[in-house]
Amino acid sequence: MAWILKKITKGGIMEMEVEGMFTYVKLRNFMSFKEATFDFRNGRKGTKRFISIYGENGSGKSNFVTSIDFLRRTIESFPMAIQTEKITELEREKEFSQEILDILLNGINIQKYKDNCRMIECDEPTTLEYGFRVNDHEGIYTISFKERFIYEKLYYFTGKQRGTLYEIDYTDEKSRIYFSNKLFKEKKIEIEIKEEISKYWGKHTLLSIFNREREEKNETYIKENYLTYVYDIVDMLEDTTIHCKKSASSGSEVDAGKPANVLRDLQKGKIKREDEQILDRSERIIKDFFTQAYADIKDVYYEKRREEDSIAYTLYAKKMIGGKIRTVAFSRESAGTQRILDIIHSLLGAFCGVTVVYDEIDDGIHDLLLKNVLESMLEDITGQLIITTHNTYMLETIDIKSVYLINVDYMGNKEVKCLDKYPRIQGTNNPRIMYLKGLFGGVPIVDILDYDAIIQELDKDVNEEGGE
């Protein structure tokens, strides 16, 4: 198992472009967090590349992942608005049920998403502060909102040193807009952006406005008129893959498509004929993985069906079943095995210098298998892998500096603490046993449940209930 998910030498997967990571995340009045900080800095050694977040059910693990998902989606709020208009049109034409339309709107409408991220029954603004590091330059991005965005600031590299690139403050009646004199190459561009702010800011962030500018203008125009460092955080977020078990509306996924030279859908699909090498590379990777991870899987391959300008592919495995090697369509594999296949593409992204955030990565996967999968890849991560999990077996072997616990007190206040901050871990103490005993917190502490009252309710006769 020592090789699992490491980079292959023939036609490898490495795509080193922008190397981006989160150094910390501060949340204030965000969903279930009144105030909390997830600090991933590693002293003078930079930023931790692997982070594993633990906590009891309902502690806020998924809400943390949503905070990253929310930031990722704010930079795409303009195309999201277009999609919202299309869904609203479908609503008028009664193409789908109201329930389905509401789910779609909650997933792509940044205003609805933003509202769902506010702490319930809170009049104070929601504030998120993200520390990040891109290509050895550290920065801070801050946004605050209530019904609308009311504050935004980007502190980052200006070309020679760090400083505030821009700050927009609408927290009181005296609004203020500040631009670094290095942000725009010409005054007319600054004037144009201020006009865009007057039209769109509040519903959209300035980062999303900059992102739309780059999508609509050519590369030469952007380089000649903008400090291009302002796009580093946009590039980092666009390269970030996020899997939310439960977002503000429902489960969601933002797959950045890294690595691009490996299939996104590894089980079944269709590709262009000229992309057959991607199919072959993907086959080598998952064959190497599954034949090591499973004793009964002897081979994994794609059955190809060539069409005029495309290739349809379906994944099969050769398995030892009842003393004989038999061919099995991967679609007939167990839910856990298919789940492993689902996460492989995302995990490979962490080898490509980008950030991967995965909520409840252990869902449906055997604890020991997931432990081996993750431990085998740690030394080769060039980006950042952040997971939430209940898998305690990893606590026995991974660096405690990678482990974070979310503790909730009786008032509902939450504290996020790295495991290396607990003084009880010394010498041969087993962190897993200590965690399960509740010595660090982050586990449910309840007495044996008494079902007597519930059973009495169930035993009541329906007629008796109606007569009461």
CSV table of C-alpha atoms in Angstrom, one decimal:
chain,number,residue,atom,x,y,z
A,1,MET,CA,0.0,0.0,0.0
A,2,ALA,CA,3.0,2.3,0.1
A,3,TRP,CA,2.5,3.5,-3.4
A,4,ILE,CA,-1.2,4.3,-3.3
A,5,LEU,CA,-2.2,7.5,-5.2
A,6,LYS,CA,1.4,8.6,-5.8
A,7,LYS,CA,2.3,10.2,-9.1
A,8,ILE,CA,3.0,7.8,-11.9
A,9,THR,CA,6.2,8.0,-14.0
A,10,LYS,CA,4.8,7.2,-17.4
A,11,GLY,CA,2.6,10.1,-18.7
A,12,GLY,CA,2.4,11.5,-15.1
A,13,ILE,CA,-0.3,13.7,-13.7
A,14,MET,CA,1.7,16.7,-12.5
A,15,GLU,CA,0.4,20.1,-13.7
A,16,MET,CA,2.2,22.6,-11.6
A,17,GLU,CA,0.7,26.0,-12.3
A,18,VAL,CA,-0.6,28.2,-9.5
A,19,GLU,CA,0.2,26.8,-6.0
A,20,GLY,CA,-2.4,28.1,-3.7
A,21,MET,CA,-3.3,27.2,-0.1
A,22,PHE,CA,-5.4,28.6,2.8
A,23,THR,CA,-3.3,29.7,5.8
A,24,TYR,CA,-6.3,30.4,8.0
A,25,VAL,CA,-10.1,31.0,8.0
A,26,LYS,CA,-11.8,33.3,10.5
A,27,LEU,CA,-15.6,33.0,10.8
A,28,ARG,CA,-17.9,35.4,12.6
A,29,ASN,CA,-21.7,35.0,12.7
A,30,PHE,CA,-21.4,32.4,10.0
A,31,MET,CA,-24.0,29.7,10.2
A,32,SER,CA,-23.4,27.9,13.5
A,33,PHE,CA,-20.1,29.8,14.3
A,34,LYS,CA,-20.4,32.8,16.5
A,35,GLU,CA,-16.7,33.3,16.3
A,36,ALA,CA,-14.0,30.7,15.4
A,37,THR,CA,-10.6,30.5,13.7
A,38,PHE,CA,-9.1,27.6,11.8
A,39,ASP,CA,-5.4,28.4,11.8
A,40,PHE,CA,-3.4,26.2,9.3
A,41,ARG,CA,-0.1,28.0,9.6
A,42,ASN,CA,2.9,26.0,10.5
A,43,GLY,CA,5.2,28.5,12.2
A,44,ARG,CA,8.2,29.5,10.0
A,45,LYS,CA,7.6,26.4,7.9
A,46,GLY,CA,4.7,28.0,6.0
A,47,THR,CA,1.4,26.3,5.7
A,48,LYS,CA,0.2,22.8,6.5
A,49,ARG,CA,-0.5,20.8,3.4
A,50,PHE,CA,-2.8,18.2,5.1
A,51,ILE,CA,-5.5,19.1,7.5
A,52,SER,CA,-8.0,16.7,9.1
A,53,ILE,CA,-10.9,18.2,11.0
A,54,TYR,CA,-12.8,16.2,13.7
A,55,GLY,CA,-15.8,17.0,15.8
A,56,GLU,CA,-19.0,15.5,17.0
A,57,ASN,CA,-22.1,15.6,14.7
A,58,GLY,CA,-23.5,19.1,14.4
A,59,SER,CA,-20.2,20.7,15.6
A,60,GLY,CA,-19.8,22.7,12.4
A,61,LYS,CA,-17.4,20.6,10.2
A,62,SER,CA,-19.7,20.9,7.2
A,63,ASN,CA,-20.3,24.5,7.9
A,64,PHE,CA,-16.5,25.1,7.7
A,65,VAL,CA,-16.4,23.5,4.3
A,66,THR,CA,-19.4,25.7,3.3
A,67,SER,CA,-17.3,28.8,4.1
A,68,ILE,CA,-14.8,27.7,1.5
A,69,ASP,CA,-17.6,26.8,-1.0
A,70,PHE,CA,-19.2,30.2,-0.4
A,71,LEU,CA,-16.0,32.1,-1.2
A,72,ARG,CA,-15.5,29.9,-4.3
A,73,ARG,CA,-19.0,30.7,-5.5
A,74,THR,CA,-18.8,34.5,-4.9
A,75,ILE,CA,-16.3,34.9,-7.7
A,76,GLU,CA,-18.7,33.3,-10.1
A,77,SER,CA,-21.8,35.3,-9.0
A,78,PHE,CA,-22.3,36.9,-12.4
A,79,PRO,CA,-22.8,33.6,-14.4
A,80,MET,CA,-24.8,32.3,-11.4
A,81,ALA,CA,-27.1,35.3,-11.8
A,82,ILE,CA,-27.6,34.4,-15.5
A,83,GLN,CA,-28.5,30.8,-14.5
A,84,THR,CA,-30.9,32.2,-11.9
A,85,GLU,CA,-32.7,34.1,-14.7
A,86,LYS,CA,-33.0,31.0,-16.8
A,87,ILE,CA,-34.5,29.0,-13.9
A,88,THR,CA,-36.9,31.8,-13.1
A,89,GLU,CA,-38.1,31.6,-16.7
A,90,LEU,CA,-38.6,27.8,-16.3
A,91,GLU,CA,-40.6,28.6,-13.1
A,92,ARG,CA,-42.9,30.9,-15.1
A,93,GLU,CA,-43.3,28.2,-17.8
A,94,LYS,CA,-44.0,25.6,-15.1
A,95,GLU,CA,-41.4,23.3,-16.6
A,96,PHE,CA,-40.4,21.8,-13.2
A,97,SER,CA,-42.1,21.4,-9.8
A,98,GLN,CA,-41.6,24.2,-7.3
A,99,GLU,CA,-39.6,21.9,-5.0
A,100,ILE,CA,-37.0,21.2,-7.7
A,101,LEU,CA,-36.8,24.8,-8.8
A,102,ASP,CA,-36.2,25.9,-5.2
A,103,ILE,CA,-33.4,23.4,-4.9
A,104,LEU,CA,-31.8,24.7,-8.1
A,105,LEU,CA,-32.2,28.3,-7.1
A,106,ASN,CA,-30.7,27.7,-3.6
A,107,GLY,CA,-27.7,26.1,-5.2
A,108,ILE,CA,-26.8,28.7,-7.8
A,109,ASN,CA,-28.3,32.0,-6.6
A,110,ILE,CA,-25.6,33.8,-4.6
A,111,GLN,CA,-28.2,35.9,-2.8
A,112,LYS,CA,-30.1,32.9,-1.5
A,113,TYR,CA,-26.8,31.1,-0.7
A,114,LYS,CA,-25.6,34.2,1.2
A,115,ASP,CA,-28.8,34.4,3.2
A,116,ASN,CA,-28.5,30.8,4.2
A,117,CYS,CA,-24.9,31.4,5.5
A,118,ARG,CA,-26.1,34.0,8.0
A,119,MET,CA,-26.3,33.0,11.6
A,120,ILE,CA,-30.0,32.5,12.5
A,121,GLU,CA,-31.6,35.4,14.5
A,122,CYS,CA,-28.5,37.6,14.3
A,123,ASP,CA,-28.5,41.3,13.6
A,124,GLU,CA,-24.7,41.7,13.4
A,125,PRO,CA,-22.9,41.3,10.1
A,126,THR,CA,-21.4,38.0,9.0
A,127,THR,CA,-17.7,38.4,8.5
A,128,LEU,CA,-15.3,36.0,6.8
A,129,GLU,CA,-11.5,36.4,6.7
A,130,TYR,CA,-9.4,34.1,4.6
A,131,GLY,CA,-5.6,34.0,4.9
A,132,PHE,CA,-4.1,32.5,1.8
A,133,ARG,CA,-0.7,31.8,0.2
A,134,VAL,CA,-0.2,31.8,-3.6
A,135,ASN,CA,3.2,31.2,-5.1
A,136,ASP,CA,5.0,32.2,-1.9
A,137,HIS,CA,3.0,35.4,-1.5
A,138,GLU,CA,0.7,35.7,1.5
A,139,GLY,CA,-2.5,37.6,1.5
A,140,ILE,CA,-5.8,38.3,3.4
A,141,TYR,CA,-9.2,38.6,1.9
A,142,THR,CA,-12.1,39.8,4.0
A,143,ILE,CA,-15.8,40.1,3.2
A,144,SER,CA,-18.8,41.2,5.4
A,145,PHE,CA,-22.5,41.0,4.6
A,146,LYS,CA,-26.0,41.2,5.9
A,147,GLU,CA,-28.7,41.4,3.3
A,148,ARG,CA,-26.0,42.7,0.9
A,149,PHE,CA,-22.2,42.8,1.0
A,150,ILE,CA,-21.1,45.8,3.1
A,151,TYR,CA,-17.3,45.4,3.3
A,152,GLU,CA,-14.6,43.9,1.2
A,153,LYS,CA,-10.8,44.1,1.4
A,154,LEU,CA,-7.9,42.4,-0.3
A,155,TYR,CA,-4.4,42.7,1.3
A,156,TYR,CA,-1.8,41.1,-1.0
A,157,PHE,CA,1.4,41.4,-3.0
A,158,THR,CA,1.7,44.7,-5.0
A,159,GLY,CA,4.8,43.7,-7.0
A,160,LYS,CA,7.5,44.7,-4.6
A,161,GLN,CA,5.9,44.4,-1.1
A,162,ARG,CA,2.6,43.6,0.5
A,163,GLY,CA,-0.2,46.1,1.0
A,164,THR,CA,-3.9,46.8,0.6
A,165,LEU,CA,-4.9,46.4,-3.0
A,166,TYR,CA,-8.4,47.7,-2.4
A,167,GLU,CA,-10.9,48.3,0.3
A,168,ILE,CA,-14.7,48.9,0.0
A,169,ASP,CA,-16.5,50.0,3.2
A,170,TYR,CA,-20.2,50.5,3.3
A,171,THR,CA,-20.7,49.6,6.9
A,172,ASP,CA,-22.0,53.1,7.7
A,173,GLU,CA,-23.5,56.1,5.9
A,174,LYS,CA,-20.0,57.3,4.9
A,175,SER,CA,-19.1,54.8,2.2
A,176,ARG,CA,-15.4,54.6,1.3
A,177,ILE,CA,-13.6,53.1,-1.7
A,178,TYR,CA,-9.8,52.8,-1.6
A,179,PHE,CA,-7.6,51.6,-4.5
A,180,SER,CA,-3.8,51.1,-4.3
A,181,ASN,CA,-2.1,53.3,-6.8
A,182,LYS,CA,-0.6,50.1,-8.3
A,183,LEU,CA,-3.9,48.4,-8.9
A,184,PHE,CA,-4.7,50.1,-12.3
A,185,LYS,CA,-2.2,51.2,-14.9
A,186,GLU,CA,-4.4,54.0,-16.1
A,187,LYS,CA,-6.9,56.4,-14.4
A,188,LYS,CA,-9.7,55.6,-16.9
A,189,ILE,CA,-9.7,52.0,-15.8
A,190,GLU,CA,-10.2,53.0,-12.2
A,191,ILE,CA,-13.1,55.3,-13.2
A,192,GLU,CA,-14.7,52.4,-15.1
A,193,ILE,CA,-14.4,50.0,-12.2
A,194,LYS,CA,-15.9,52.6,-9.8
A,195,GLU,CA,-18.9,52.8,-12.2
A,196,GLU,CA,-19.1,48.9,-12.1
A,197,ILE,CA,-19.0,49.1,-8.3
A,198,SER,CA,-21.9,51.7,-8.3
A,199,LYS,CA,-24.0,49.3,-10.4
A,200,TYR,CA,-23.2,45.9,-9.0
A,201,TRP,CA,-21.3,45.9,-5.7
A,202,GLY,CA,-23.4,44.8,-2.8
A,203,LYS,CA,-25.0,42.0,-4.8
A,204,HIS,CA,-21.6,41.0,-6.2
A,205,THR,CA,-18.1,41.4,-4.8
A,206,LEU,CA,-15.3,43.3,-6.5
A,207,LEU,CA,-13.4,40.0,-7.0
A,208,SER,CA,-16.4,38.8,-9.0
A,209,ILE,CA,-16.3,42.0,-11.0
A,210,PHE,CA,-12.6,41.6,-11.7
A,211,ASN,CA,-13.3,38.0,-12.7
A,212,ARG,CA,-16.0,39.0,-15.2
A,213,GLU,CA,-13.6,41.6,-16.6
A,214,ARG,CA,-11.0,39.0,-17.4
A,215,GLU,CA,-13.6,36.7,-18.9
A,216,GLU,CA,-14.9,39.4,-21.2
A,217,LYS,CA,-11.6,41.1,-22.1
A,218,ASN,CA,-8.6,39.5,-23.8
A,219,GLU,CA,-5.4,38.7,-21.9
A,220,THR,CA,-3.4,41.5,-23.4
A,221,TYR,CA,-5.9,44.1,-22.2
A,222,ILE,CA,-5.8,42.7,-18.6
A,223,LYS,CA,-2.0,42.7,-18.5
A,224,GLU,CA,-1.8,46.3,-19.8
A,225,ASN,CA,-4.4,47.8,-17.5
A,226,TYR,CA,-4.5,45.8,-14.2
A,227,LEU,CA,-2.0,44.7,-11.6
A,228,THR,CA,-2.3,41.1,-12.4
A,229,TYR,CA,-1.5,39.9,-8.9
A,230,VAL,CA,-5.1,40.8,-8.0
A,231,TYR,CA,-6.1,37.7,-10.0
A,232,ASP,CA,-3.9,35.3,-8.0
A,233,ILE,CA,-6.6,34.6,-5.4
A,234,VAL,CA,-9.2,34.2,-8.3
A,235,ASP,CA,-6.9,31.6,-9.9
A,236,MET,CA,-6.4,29.8,-6.6
A,237,LEU,CA,-10.2,29.6,-6.1
A,238,GLU,CA,-10.9,28.5,-9.6
A,239,ASP,CA,-8.4,25.7,-9.1
A,240,THR,CA,-10.0,24.6,-5.8
A,241,THR,CA,-12.1,21.5,-5.7
A,242,ILE,CA,-14.7,21.4,-3.0
A,243,HIS,CA,-17.1,18.6,-1.9
A,244,CYS,CA,-19.8,19.7,0.5
A,245,LYS,CA,-21.7,16.9,2.3
A,246,LYS,CA,-24.3,19.6,3.3
A,247,SER,CA,-24.0,23.1,1.9
A,248,ALA,CA,-26.3,26.0,2.8
A,249,SER,CA,-29.0,24.3,0.7
A,250,SER,CA,-28.0,20.7,-0.1
A,251,GLY,CA,-25.0,18.6,-0.9
A,252,SER,CA,-22.9,20.2,-3.6
A,253,GLU,CA,-19.7,19.8,-5.5
A,254,VAL,CA,-17.3,22.3,-7.2
A,255,ASP,CA,-14.8,20.2,-9.2
A,256,ALA,CA,-12.0,22.4,-10.6
A,257,GLY,CA,-11.1,19.6,-13.0
A,258,LYS,CA,-7.5,19.2,-11.7
A,259,PRO,CA,-5.7,17.2,-12.9
A,260,ALA,CA,-7.0,18.0,-16.4
A,261,ASN,CA,-5.2,15.1,-18.0
A,262,VAL,CA,-7.2,12.5,-16.0
A,263,LEU,CA,-10.9,11.7,-16.7
A,264,ARG,CA,-13.4,13.4,-14.4
A,265,ASP,CA,-15.9,10.6,-14.7
A,266,LEU,CA,-13.8,7.5,-14.2
A,267,GLN,CA,-16.6,5.0,-14.4
A,268,LYS,CA,-18.4,5.6,-17.7
A,269,GLY,CA,-18.7,8.3,-20.3
A,270,LYS,CA,-17.7,9.5,-23.7
A,271,ILE,CA,-14.6,11.4,-24.9
A,272,LYS,CA,-13.2,12.8,-28.2
A,273,ARG,CA,-11.0,10.4,-30.2
A,274,GLU,CA,-8.0,12.8,-29.9
A,275,ASP,CA,-8.3,12.5,-26.0
A,276,GLU,CA,-7.7,8.7,-26.0
A,277,GLN,CA,-4.4,9.2,-24.2
A,278,ILE,CA,-6.3,10.7,-21.3
A,279,LEU,CA,-8.4,7.6,-21.1
A,280,ASP,CA,-5.4,5.3,-21.2
A,281,ARG,CA,-3.6,7.4,-18.5
A,282,SER,CA,-6.7,7.2,-16.3
A,283,GLU,CA,-6.8,3.4,-16.8
A,284,ARG,CA,-3.2,3.0,-15.7
A,285,ILE,CA,-3.8,5.1,-12.6
A,286,ILE,CA,-6.9,3.4,-11.3
A,287,LYS,CA,-5.5,0.0,-12.2
A,288,ASP,CA,-2.4,0.7,-10.1
A,289,PHE,CA,-4.6,1.9,-7.3
A,290,PHE,CA,-7.3,-0.8,-7.1
A,291,THR,CA,-5.0,-3.8,-7.6
A,292,GLN,CA,-3.0,-2.6,-4.6
A,293,ALA,CA,-6.0,-1.5,-2.4
A,294,TYR,CA,-8.1,-4.6,-3.0
A,295,ALA,CA,-6.8,-8.2,-2.7
A,296,ASP,CA,-9.5,-9.6,-4.9
A,297,ILE,CA,-9.2,-7.1,-7.8
A,298,LYS,CA,-6.6,-8.4,-10.2
A,299,ASP,CA,-7.1,-6.0,-13.1
A,300,VAL,CA,-9.1,-2.9,-14.0
A,301,TYR,CA,-9.6,-1.8,-17.6
A,302,TYR,CA,-11.9,0.2,-19.9
A,303,GLU,CA,-14.1,-1.4,-22.5
A,304,LYS,CA,-14.0,1.0,-25.5
A,305,ARG,CA,-16.6,1.5,-28.1
A,306,ARG,CA,-15.3,3.6,-31.0
A,307,GLU,CA,-17.7,5.9,-32.8
A,308,GLU,CA,-17.3,8.4,-35.6
A,309,ASP,CA,-15.5,11.1,-33.7
A,310,SER,CA,-15.7,9.8,-30.1
A,311,ILE,CA,-15.0,6.9,-27.8
A,312,ALA,CA,-17.6,5.6,-25.3
A,313,TYR,CA,-15.9,3.9,-22.4
A,314,THR,CA,-17.1,1.7,-19.5
A,315,LEU,CA,-15.0,0.6,-16.5
A,316,TYR,CA,-14.6,-3.1,-15.7
A,317,ALA,CA,-12.7,-5.1,-13.0
A,318,LYS,CA,-11.4,-8.6,-13.1
A,319,LYS,CA,-12.1,-10.0,-9.6
A,320,MET,CA,-11.4,-13.3,-7.8
A,321,ILE,CA,-14.8,-14.6,-6.9
A,322,GLY,CA,-15.4,-18.1,-5.7
A,323,GLY,CA,-11.9,-19.3,-6.8
A,324,LYS,CA,-12.2,-17.9,-10.3
A,325,ILE,CA,-11.3,-14.6,-11.9
A,326,ARG,CA,-14.5,-13.1,-13.2
A,327,THR,CA,-15.2,-9.9,-15.1
A,328,VAL,CA,-17.5,-7.4,-13.3
A,329,ALA,CA,-18.8,-4.0,-14.5
A,330,PHE,CA,-17.7,-1.4,-12.0
A,331,SER,CA,-21.3,-0.2,-11.7
A,332,ARG,CA,-22.0,-3.5,-9.9
A,333,GLU,CA,-19.3,-2.9,-7.3
A,334,SER,CA,-20.3,-2.1,-3.7
A,335,ALA,CA,-21.3,1.4,-2.8
A,336,GLY,CA,-18.0,1.8,-0.8
A,337,THR,CA,-15.8,0.8,-3.7
A,338,GLN,CA,-17.6,3.1,-6.1
A,339,ARG,CA,-17.2,5.9,-3.5
A,340,ILE,CA,-13.5,5.3,-3.5
A,341,LEU,CA,-13.6,5.7,-7.3
A,342,ASP,CA,-15.5,9.0,-6.9
A,343,ILE,CA,-12.9,10.6,-4.7
A,344,ILE,CA,-9.8,9.6,-6.6
A,345,HIS,CA,-9.9,12.4,-9.1
A,346,SER,CA,-10.3,15.0,-6.4
A,347,LEU,CA,-7.4,13.5,-4.3
A,348,LEU,CA,-5.1,13.6,-7.4
A,349,GLY,CA,-5.7,17.3,-7.5
A,350,ALA,CA,-3.7,17.7,-4.3
A,351,PHE,CA,-0.7,16.4,-6.2
A,352,CYS,CA,-1.0,19.3,-8.7
A,353,GLY,CA,-0.4,22.2,-6.4
A,354,VAL,CA,-4.0,23.1,-5.8
A,355,THR,CA,-6.4,22.9,-2.8
A,356,VAL,CA,-8.9,20.1,-2.3
A,357,VAL,CA,-11.5,20.4,0.4
A,358,TYR,CA,-13.6,17.3,1.1
A,359,ASP,CA,-16.4,17.0,3.6
A,360,GLU,CA,-16.9,13.7,5.4
A,361,ILE,CA,-14.5,11.9,3.1
A,362,ASP,CA,-14.9,8.7,5.1
A,363,ASP,CA,-18.6,8.4,4.2
A,364,GLY,CA,-19.2,4.7,3.2
A,365,ILE,CA,-15.5,3.8,3.1
A,366,HIS,CA,-13.9,1.3,5.5
A,367,ASP,CA,-11.8,3.1,8.2
A,368,LEU,CA,-8.6,1.1,7.6
A,369,LEU,CA,-8.8,1.5,3.8
A,370,LEU,CA,-9.3,5.2,4.0
A,371,LYS,CA,-6.5,5.5,6.6
A,372,ASN,CA,-4.0,3.7,4.2
A,373,VAL,CA,-5.2,5.7,1.2
A,374,LEU,CA,-4.6,9.1,2.9
A,375,GLU,CA,-1.4,8.2,4.7
A,376,SER,CA,0.2,6.9,1.6
A,377,MET,CA,-0.3,10.2,-0.3
A,378,LEU,CA,0.8,12.7,2.4
A,379,GLU,CA,4.4,13.1,1.5
A,380,ASP,CA,3.6,13.8,-2.2
A,381,ILE,CA,1.0,16.5,-1.6
A,382,THR,CA,2.2,19.7,-3.4
A,383,GLY,CA,-1.1,21.6,-2.9
A,384,GLN,CA,-3.3,21.3,0.1
A,385,LEU,CA,-5.8,18.7,1.2
A,386,ILE,CA,-8.4,19.6,3.9
A,387,ILE,CA,-10.8,16.9,5.0
A,388,THR,CA,-13.5,16.5,7.7
A,389,THR,CA,-13.8,13.0,9.0
A,390,HIS,CA,-14.8,10.7,11.8
A,391,ASN,CA,-12.0,8.2,11.0
A,392,THR,CA,-10.1,7.9,14.3
A,393,TYR,CA,-7.6,5.3,13.1
A,394,MET,CA,-5.6,8.0,11.4
A,395,LEU,CA,-4.9,9.6,14.8
A,396,GLU,CA,-2.5,6.8,15.6
A,397,THR,CA,-0.1,7.6,12.8
A,398,ILE,CA,-0.5,11.0,11.3
A,399,ASP,CA,1.3,14.1,12.6
A,400,ILE,CA,-0.8,15.6,15.4
A,401,LYS,CA,-0.1,19.0,13.9
A,402,SER,CA,-2.4,18.1,11.0
A,403,VAL,CA,-5.4,17.3,13.3
A,404,TYR,CA,-8.0,19.9,14.4
A,405,LEU,CA,-10.9,19.5,16.8
A,406,ILE,CA,-14.1,21.5,17.0
A,407,ASN,CA,-15.3,21.7,20.6
A,408,VAL,CA,-18.7,23.0,21.5
A,409,ASP,CA,-19.4,24.2,25.1
A,410,TYR,CA,-22.8,24.2,26.8
A,411,MET,CA,-23.6,27.7,25.5
A,412,GLY,CA,-23.1,26.6,21.9
A,413,ASN,CA,-19.8,28.5,21.6
A,414,LYS,CA,-17.2,26.7,19.5
A,415,GLU,CA,-13.4,26.5,19.7
A,416,VAL,CA,-11.1,25.1,17.0
A,417,LYS,CA,-7.9,23.8,18.4
A,418,CYS,CA,-5.0,21.9,16.8
A,419,LEU,CA,-4.2,18.6,18.5
A,420,ASP,CA,-0.6,19.6,19.2
A,421,LYS,CA,-1.9,22.3,21.6
A,422,TYR,CA,-3.1,19.7,24.1
A,423,PRO,CA,-0.4,19.2,26.7
A,424,ARG,CA,-1.6,15.6,27.6
A,425,ILE,CA,-0.1,14.1,24.5
A,426,GLN,CA,3.4,12.9,25.5
A,427,GLY,CA,5.7,10.0,24.8
A,428,THR,CA,3.8,6.8,24.0
A,429,ASN,CA,0.3,8.1,24.6
A,430,ASN,CA,-2.2,7.0,21.9
A,431,PRO,CA,-4.0,10.1,20.6
A,432,ARG,CA,-6.8,7.9,19.2
A,433,ILE,CA,-7.6,6.3,22.6
A,434,MET,CA,-7.4,9.7,24.3
A,435,TYR,CA,-9.7,11.3,21.8
A,436,LEU,CA,-12.3,8.5,22.1
A,437,LYS,CA,-12.2,8.8,25.9
A,438,GLY,CA,-13.2,12.5,25.5
A,439,LEU,CA,-9.9,13.9,26.9
A,440,PHE,CA,-9.7,16.5,24.1
A,441,GLY,CA,-13.4,17.1,23.6
A,442,GLY,CA,-14.9,17.0,20.1
A,443,VAL,CA,-16.9,13.8,20.8
A,444,PRO,CA,-20.5,13.3,21.9
A,445,ILE,CA,-20.8,12.9,25.6
A,446,VAL,CA,-24.2,11.4,26.5
A,447,ASP,CA,-25.6,8.9,29.0
A,448,ILE,CA,-27.3,5.7,28.0
A,449,LEU,CA,-30.6,6.7,26.3
A,450,ASP,CA,-33.8,5.8,28.1
A,451,TYR,CA,-36.5,4.7,25.6
A,452,ASP,CA,-39.2,4.0,28.2
A,453,ALA,CA,-41.2,7.1,27.5
A,454,ILE,CA,-40.9,6.6,23.8
A,455,ILE,CA,-42.1,3.0,24.0
A,456,GLN,CA,-45.0,4.1,26.1
A,457,GLU,CA,-46.0,6.6,23.4
A,458,LEU,CA,-45.7,3.9,20.7
A,459,ASP,CA,-47.9,1.5,22.8
A,460,LYS,CA,-50.8,3.9,22.9
A,461,ASP,CA,-53.8,2.9,20.9
A,462,VAL,CA,-54.8,5.1,18.0
A,463,ASN,CA,-58.4,5.3,19.3
A,464,GLU,CA,-57.2,6.1,22.8
A,465,GLU,CA,-55.1,9.0,21.3
A,466,GLY,CA,-58.1,10.3,19.5
A,467,GLY,CA,-60.2,10.3,22.6
A,468,GLU,CA,-57.8,12.3,24.7
